[in-house]
PDB file of C-alpha atoms and ligand atoms in Angstrom:
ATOM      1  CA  UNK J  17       0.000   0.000   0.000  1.00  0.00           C
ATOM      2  CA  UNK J  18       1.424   3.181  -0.523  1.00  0.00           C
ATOM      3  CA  UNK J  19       1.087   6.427   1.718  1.00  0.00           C
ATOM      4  CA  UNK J  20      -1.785   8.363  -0.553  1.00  0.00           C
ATOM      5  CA  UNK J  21      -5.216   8.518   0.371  1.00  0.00           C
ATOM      6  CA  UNK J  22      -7.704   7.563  -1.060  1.00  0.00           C
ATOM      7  CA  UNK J  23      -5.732   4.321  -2.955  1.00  0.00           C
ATOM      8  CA  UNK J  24      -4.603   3.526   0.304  1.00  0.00           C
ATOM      9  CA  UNK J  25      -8.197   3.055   2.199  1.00  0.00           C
ATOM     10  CA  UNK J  26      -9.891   1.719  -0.985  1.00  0.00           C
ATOM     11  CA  UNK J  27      -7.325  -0.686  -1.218  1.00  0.00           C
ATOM     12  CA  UNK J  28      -7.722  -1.968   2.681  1.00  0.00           C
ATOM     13  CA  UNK J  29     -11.368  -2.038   1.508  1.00  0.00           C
ATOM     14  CA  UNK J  30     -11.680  -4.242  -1.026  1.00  0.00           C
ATOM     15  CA  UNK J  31      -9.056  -6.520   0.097  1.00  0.00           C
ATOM     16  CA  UNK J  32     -11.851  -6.587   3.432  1.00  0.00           C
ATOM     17  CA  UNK J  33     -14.054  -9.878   3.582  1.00  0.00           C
ATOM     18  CA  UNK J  34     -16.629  -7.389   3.309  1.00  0.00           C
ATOM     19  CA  UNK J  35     -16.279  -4.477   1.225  1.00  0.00           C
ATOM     20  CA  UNK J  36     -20.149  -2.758   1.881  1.00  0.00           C
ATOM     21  CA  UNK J  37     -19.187  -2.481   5.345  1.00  0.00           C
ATOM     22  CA  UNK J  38     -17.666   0.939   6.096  1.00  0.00           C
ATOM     23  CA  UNK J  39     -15.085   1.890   8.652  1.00  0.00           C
ATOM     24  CA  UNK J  40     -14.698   4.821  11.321  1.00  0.00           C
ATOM     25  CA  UNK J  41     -11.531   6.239  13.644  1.00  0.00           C
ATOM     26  CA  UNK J  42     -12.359   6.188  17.400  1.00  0.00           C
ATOM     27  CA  UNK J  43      -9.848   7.264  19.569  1.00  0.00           C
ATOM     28  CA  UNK J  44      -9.567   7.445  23.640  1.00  0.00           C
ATOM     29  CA  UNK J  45      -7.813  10.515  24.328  1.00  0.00           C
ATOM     30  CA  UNK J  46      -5.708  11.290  27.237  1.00  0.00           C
ATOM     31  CA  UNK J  47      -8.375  11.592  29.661  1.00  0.00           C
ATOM     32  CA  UNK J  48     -10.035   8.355  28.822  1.00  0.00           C
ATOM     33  CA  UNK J  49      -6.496   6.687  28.889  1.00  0.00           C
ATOM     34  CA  UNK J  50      -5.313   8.253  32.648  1.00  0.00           C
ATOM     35  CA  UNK J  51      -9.056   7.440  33.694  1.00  0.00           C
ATOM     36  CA  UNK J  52      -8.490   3.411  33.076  1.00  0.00           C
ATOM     37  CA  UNK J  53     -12.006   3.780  30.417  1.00  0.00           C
ATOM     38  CA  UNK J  54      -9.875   2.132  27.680  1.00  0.00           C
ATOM     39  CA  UNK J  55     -11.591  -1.360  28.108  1.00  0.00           C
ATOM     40  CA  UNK J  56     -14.739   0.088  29.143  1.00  0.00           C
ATOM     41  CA  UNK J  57     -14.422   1.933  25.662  1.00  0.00           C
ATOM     42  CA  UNK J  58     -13.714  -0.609  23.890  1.00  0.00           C
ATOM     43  CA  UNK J  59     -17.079  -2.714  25.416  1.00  0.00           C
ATOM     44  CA  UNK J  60     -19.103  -0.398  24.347  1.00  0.00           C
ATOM     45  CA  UNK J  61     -18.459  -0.886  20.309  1.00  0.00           C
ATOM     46  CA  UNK J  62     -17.958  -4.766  20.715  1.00  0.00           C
ATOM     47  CA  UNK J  63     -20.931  -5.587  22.337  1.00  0.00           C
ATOM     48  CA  UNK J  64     -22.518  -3.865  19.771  1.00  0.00           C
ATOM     49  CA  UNK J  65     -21.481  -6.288  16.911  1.00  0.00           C
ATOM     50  CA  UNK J  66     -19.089  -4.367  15.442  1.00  0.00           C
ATOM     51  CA  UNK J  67     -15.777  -5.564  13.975  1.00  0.00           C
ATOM     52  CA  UNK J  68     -12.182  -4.122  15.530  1.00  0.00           C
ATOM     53  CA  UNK J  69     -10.175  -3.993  12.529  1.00  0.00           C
ATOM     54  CA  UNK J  70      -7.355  -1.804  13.998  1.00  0.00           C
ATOM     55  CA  UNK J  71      -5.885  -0.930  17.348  1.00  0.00           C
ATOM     56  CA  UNK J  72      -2.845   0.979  18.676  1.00  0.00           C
ATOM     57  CA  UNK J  73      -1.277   2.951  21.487  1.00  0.00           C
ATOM     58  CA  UNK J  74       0.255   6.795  20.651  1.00  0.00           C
ATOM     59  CA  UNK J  75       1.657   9.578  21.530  1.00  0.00           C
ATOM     60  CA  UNK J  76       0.126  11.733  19.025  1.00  0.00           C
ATOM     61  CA  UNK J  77       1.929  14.708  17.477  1.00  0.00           C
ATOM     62  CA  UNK J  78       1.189  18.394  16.628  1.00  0.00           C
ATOM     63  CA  UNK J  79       1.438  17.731  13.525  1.00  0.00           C
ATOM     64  CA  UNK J  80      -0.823  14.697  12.717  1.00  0.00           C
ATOM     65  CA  UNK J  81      -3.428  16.951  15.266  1.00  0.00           C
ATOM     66  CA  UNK J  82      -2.659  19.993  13.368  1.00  0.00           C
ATOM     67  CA  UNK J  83      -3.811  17.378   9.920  1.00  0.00           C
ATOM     68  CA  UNK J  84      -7.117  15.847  12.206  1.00  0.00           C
ATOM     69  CA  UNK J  85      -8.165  18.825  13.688  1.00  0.00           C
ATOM     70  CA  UNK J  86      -7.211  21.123  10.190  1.00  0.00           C
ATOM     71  CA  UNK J  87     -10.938  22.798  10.627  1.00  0.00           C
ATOM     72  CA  UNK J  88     -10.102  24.183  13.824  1.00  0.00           C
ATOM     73  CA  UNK J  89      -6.894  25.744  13.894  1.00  0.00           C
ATOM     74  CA  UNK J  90      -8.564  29.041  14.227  1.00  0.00           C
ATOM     75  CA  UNK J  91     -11.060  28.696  17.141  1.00  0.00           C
ATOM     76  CA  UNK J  92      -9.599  29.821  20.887  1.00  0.00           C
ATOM     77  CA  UNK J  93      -9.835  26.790  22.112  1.00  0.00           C
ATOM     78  CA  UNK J  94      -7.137  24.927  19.762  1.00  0.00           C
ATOM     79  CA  UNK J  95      -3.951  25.677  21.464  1.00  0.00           C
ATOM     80  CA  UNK J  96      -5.609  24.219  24.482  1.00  0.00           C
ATOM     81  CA  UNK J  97      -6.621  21.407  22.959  1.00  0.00           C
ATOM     82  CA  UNK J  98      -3.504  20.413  21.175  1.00  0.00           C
ATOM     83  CA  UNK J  99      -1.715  20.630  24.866  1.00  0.00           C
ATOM     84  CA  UNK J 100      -5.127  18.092  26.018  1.00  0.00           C
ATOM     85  CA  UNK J 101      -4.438  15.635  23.221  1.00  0.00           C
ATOM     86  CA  UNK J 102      -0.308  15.662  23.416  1.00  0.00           C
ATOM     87  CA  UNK J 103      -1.008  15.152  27.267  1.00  0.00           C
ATOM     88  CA  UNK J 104      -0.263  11.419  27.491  1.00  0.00           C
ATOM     89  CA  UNK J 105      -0.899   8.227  25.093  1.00  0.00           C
ATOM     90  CA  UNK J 106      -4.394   7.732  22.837  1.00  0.00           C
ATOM     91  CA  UNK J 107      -5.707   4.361  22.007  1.00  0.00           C
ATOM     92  CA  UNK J 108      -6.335   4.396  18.167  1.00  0.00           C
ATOM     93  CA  UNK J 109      -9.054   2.436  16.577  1.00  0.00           C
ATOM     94  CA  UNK J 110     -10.656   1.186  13.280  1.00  0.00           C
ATOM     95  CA  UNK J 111     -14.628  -0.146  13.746  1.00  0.00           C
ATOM     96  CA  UNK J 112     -15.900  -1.868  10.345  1.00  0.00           C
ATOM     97  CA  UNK J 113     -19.864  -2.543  10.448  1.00  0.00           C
ATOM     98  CA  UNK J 114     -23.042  -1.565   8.969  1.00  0.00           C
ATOM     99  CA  UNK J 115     -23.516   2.483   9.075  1.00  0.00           C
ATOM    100  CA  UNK J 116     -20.615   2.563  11.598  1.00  0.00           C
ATOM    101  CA  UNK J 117     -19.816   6.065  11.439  1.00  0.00           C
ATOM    102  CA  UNK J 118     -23.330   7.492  12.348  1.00  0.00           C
ATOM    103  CA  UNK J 119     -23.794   4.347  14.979  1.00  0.00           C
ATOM    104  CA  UNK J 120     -20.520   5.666  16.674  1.00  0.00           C
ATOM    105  CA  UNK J 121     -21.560   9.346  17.235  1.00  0.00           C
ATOM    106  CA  UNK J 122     -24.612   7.821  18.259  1.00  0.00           C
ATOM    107  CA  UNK J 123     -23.250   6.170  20.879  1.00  0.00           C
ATOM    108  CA  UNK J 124     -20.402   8.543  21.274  1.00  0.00           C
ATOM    109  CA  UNK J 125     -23.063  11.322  22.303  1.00  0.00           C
ATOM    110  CA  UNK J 126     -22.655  15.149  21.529  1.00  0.00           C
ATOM    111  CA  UNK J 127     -19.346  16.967  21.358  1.00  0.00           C
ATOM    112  CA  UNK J 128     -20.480  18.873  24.291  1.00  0.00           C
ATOM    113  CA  UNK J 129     -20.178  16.468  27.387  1.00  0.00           C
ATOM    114  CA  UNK J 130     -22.691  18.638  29.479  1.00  0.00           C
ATOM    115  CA  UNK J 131     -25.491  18.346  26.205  1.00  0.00           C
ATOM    116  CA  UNK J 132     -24.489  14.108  25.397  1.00  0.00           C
ATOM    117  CA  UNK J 133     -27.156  12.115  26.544  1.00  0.00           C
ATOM    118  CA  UNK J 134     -26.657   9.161  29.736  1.00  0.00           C
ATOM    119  CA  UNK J 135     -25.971   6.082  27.935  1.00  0.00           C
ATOM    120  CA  UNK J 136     -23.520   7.958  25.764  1.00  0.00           C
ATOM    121  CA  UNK J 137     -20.099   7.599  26.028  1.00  0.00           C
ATOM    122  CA  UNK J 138     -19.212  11.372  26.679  1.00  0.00           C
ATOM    123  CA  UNK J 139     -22.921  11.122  29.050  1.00  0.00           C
ATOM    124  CA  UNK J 140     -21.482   8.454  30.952  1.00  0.00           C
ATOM    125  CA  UNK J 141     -18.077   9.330  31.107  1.00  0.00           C
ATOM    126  CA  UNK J 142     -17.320  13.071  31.236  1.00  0.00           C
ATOM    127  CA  UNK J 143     -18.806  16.178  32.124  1.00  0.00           C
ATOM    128  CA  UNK J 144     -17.472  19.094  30.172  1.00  0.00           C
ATOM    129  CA  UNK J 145     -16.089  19.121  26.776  1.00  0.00           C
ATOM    130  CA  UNK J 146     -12.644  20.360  27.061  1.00  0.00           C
ATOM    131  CA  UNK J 147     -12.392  16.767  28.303  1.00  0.00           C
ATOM    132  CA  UNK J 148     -14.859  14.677  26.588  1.00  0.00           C
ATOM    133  CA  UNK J 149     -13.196  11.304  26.936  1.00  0.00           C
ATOM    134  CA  UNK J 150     -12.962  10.211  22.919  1.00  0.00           C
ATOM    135  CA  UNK J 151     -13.058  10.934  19.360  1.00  0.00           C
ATOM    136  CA  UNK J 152     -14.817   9.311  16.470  1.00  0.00           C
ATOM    137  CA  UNK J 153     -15.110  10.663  12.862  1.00  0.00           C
ATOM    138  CA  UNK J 154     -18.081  12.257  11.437  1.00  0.00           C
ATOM    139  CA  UNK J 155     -18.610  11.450   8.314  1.00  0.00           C
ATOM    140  CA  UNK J 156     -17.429   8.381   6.300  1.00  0.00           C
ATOM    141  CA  UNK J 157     -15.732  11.090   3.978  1.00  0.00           C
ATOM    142  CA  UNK J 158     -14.319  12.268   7.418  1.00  0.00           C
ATOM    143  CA  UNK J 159     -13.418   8.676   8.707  1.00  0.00           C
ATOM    144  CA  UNK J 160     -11.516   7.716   5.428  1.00  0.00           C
ATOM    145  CA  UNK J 161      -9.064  10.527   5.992  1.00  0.00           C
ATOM    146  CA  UNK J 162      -8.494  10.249   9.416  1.00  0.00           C
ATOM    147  CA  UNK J 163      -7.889   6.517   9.168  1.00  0.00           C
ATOM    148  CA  UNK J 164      -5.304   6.925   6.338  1.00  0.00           C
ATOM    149  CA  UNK J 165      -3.773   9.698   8.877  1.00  0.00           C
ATOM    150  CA  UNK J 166      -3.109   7.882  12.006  1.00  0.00           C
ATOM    151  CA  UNK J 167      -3.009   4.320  10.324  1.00  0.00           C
ATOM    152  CA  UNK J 168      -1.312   1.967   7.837  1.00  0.00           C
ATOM    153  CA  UNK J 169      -2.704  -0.028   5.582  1.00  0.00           C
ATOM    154  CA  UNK J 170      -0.242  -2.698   6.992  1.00  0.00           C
ATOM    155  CA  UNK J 171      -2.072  -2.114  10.647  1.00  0.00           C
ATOM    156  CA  UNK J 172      -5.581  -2.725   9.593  1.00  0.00           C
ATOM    157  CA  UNK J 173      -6.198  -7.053  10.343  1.00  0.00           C
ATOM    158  CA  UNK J 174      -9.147  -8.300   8.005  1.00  0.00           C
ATOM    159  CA  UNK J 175      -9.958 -11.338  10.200  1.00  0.00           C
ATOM    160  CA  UNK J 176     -13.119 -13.525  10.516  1.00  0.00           C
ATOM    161  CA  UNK J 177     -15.870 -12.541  12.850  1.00  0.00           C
ATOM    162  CA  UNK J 178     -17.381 -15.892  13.125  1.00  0.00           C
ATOM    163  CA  UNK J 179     -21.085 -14.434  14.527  1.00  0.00           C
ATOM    164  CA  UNK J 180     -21.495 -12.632  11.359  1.00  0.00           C
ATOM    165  CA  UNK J 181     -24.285 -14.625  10.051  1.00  0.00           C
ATOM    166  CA  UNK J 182     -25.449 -14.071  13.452  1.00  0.00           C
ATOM    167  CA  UNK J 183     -25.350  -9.967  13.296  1.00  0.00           C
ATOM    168  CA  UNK J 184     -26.077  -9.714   9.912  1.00  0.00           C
ATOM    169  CA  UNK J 185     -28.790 -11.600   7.780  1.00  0.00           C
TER     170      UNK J 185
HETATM  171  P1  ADP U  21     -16.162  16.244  17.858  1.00  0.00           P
HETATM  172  O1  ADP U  21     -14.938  15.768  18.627  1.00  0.00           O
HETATM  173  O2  ADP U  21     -17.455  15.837  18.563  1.00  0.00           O
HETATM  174  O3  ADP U  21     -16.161  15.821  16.406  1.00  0.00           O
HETATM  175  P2  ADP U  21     -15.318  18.970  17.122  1.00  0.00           P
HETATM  176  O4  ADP U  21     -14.672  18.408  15.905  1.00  0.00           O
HETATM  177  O5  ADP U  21     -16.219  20.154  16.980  1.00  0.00           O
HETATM  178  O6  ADP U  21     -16.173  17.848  17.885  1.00  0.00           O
HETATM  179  O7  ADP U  21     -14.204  19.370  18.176  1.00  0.00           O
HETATM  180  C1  ADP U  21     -13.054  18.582  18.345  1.00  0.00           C
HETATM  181  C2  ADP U  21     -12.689  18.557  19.792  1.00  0.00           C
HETATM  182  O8  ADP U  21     -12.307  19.875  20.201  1.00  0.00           O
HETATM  183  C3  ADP U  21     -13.814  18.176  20.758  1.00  0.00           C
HETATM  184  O9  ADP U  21     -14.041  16.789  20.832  1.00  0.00           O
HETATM  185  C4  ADP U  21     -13.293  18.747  22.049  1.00  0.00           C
HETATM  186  O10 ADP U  21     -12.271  17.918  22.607  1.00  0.00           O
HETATM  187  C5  ADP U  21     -12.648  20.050  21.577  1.00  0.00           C
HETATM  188  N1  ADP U  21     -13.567  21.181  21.696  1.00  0.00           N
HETATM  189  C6  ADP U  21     -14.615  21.463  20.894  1.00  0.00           C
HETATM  190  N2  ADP U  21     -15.244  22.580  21.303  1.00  0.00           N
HETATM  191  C7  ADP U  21     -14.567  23.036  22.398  1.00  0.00           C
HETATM  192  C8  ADP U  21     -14.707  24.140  23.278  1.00  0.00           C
HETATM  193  N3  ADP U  21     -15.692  25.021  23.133  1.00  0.00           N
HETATM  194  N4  ADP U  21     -13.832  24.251  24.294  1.00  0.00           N
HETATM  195  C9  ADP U  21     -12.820  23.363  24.465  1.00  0.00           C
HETATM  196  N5  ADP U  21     -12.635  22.293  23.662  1.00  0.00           N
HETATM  197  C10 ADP U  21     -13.487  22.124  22.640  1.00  0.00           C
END
């Protein structure tokens, strides 16, 4: 695969046992990480159904941020939140399922931890949104980039879910 997106991400996707499923970024930022909500994270999208196709531990960079967060390099808040997400490790990861990106914000919850419903991820977990726990894309536009930003081609596993049949009809 080489580094170029899209070639890169369409490649990983039709190389996938199944290529109508679509893919989205999550990521645990630094609070989740320090806070030990890693696994319970992680719960929350497997017991769902859907398929972990990718999974690291980083210490991001200003620069990838600078490339993720490229529409808001001119609000106040970004120089804080570049120090919030270069504060410790993130736990990178690639979902695959049926409408995955609009499932994930779903259960995500709003941007603004005080607004994101109980149940939600950011309702459960946090309580302003300076420090709202995790990121996932949104839009599958959206989640194609920022999956060809923080991973390889090389890092996404295609493996066999074997309650598919079970999930899906
Ligand atoms: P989302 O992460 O839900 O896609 P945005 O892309 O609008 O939301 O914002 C990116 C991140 O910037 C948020 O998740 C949050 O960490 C931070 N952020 C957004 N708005 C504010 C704000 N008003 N004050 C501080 N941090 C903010």
């Amino acid at each position: 695969c080489g580094l170029h997106w899209p070639n890169t991400l369409i490649d990983c996707l039709l190389t996938s046992s199944f290529p109508s499923l679509s893919m989205t970024l999550v990521a645990v930022k630094p609070d989740g990480v320090q806070r030990r909500l890693v696994g319970q994270i992680i719960k929350r999208f497997e017991q769902r159904g859907f398929r972990l196709v990718g999974l690291k531990m980083v210490q991001v960079s200003e620069e990838l941020l600078d490339q993720h967060y490229v529409s808001l390099h001119k609000k106040p808040f970004y120089p804080s939140l570049l120090r919030y997400m270069t504060s410790g490790p993130v736990v990178a990861m690639v979902w695959e399922g049926h409408n995955v990106v609009k499932s994930t914000r779903m259960l995500v919850g709003d941007t603004n931890s005080a607004e994101a419903m109980p149940g939600t991820l950011r309702g459960d977990f946090s309580i302003h949104v300076s420090r709202n726990v995790v990121h996932a894309s949104d839009s599958t536009e959206v989640a194609q980039k920022e999956i060809s930003l923080w991973f390889q081609c090389s890092e996404l596993i295609d493996w066999e879910c074997c309650d598919h049949g079970n999930i899906y009809h």
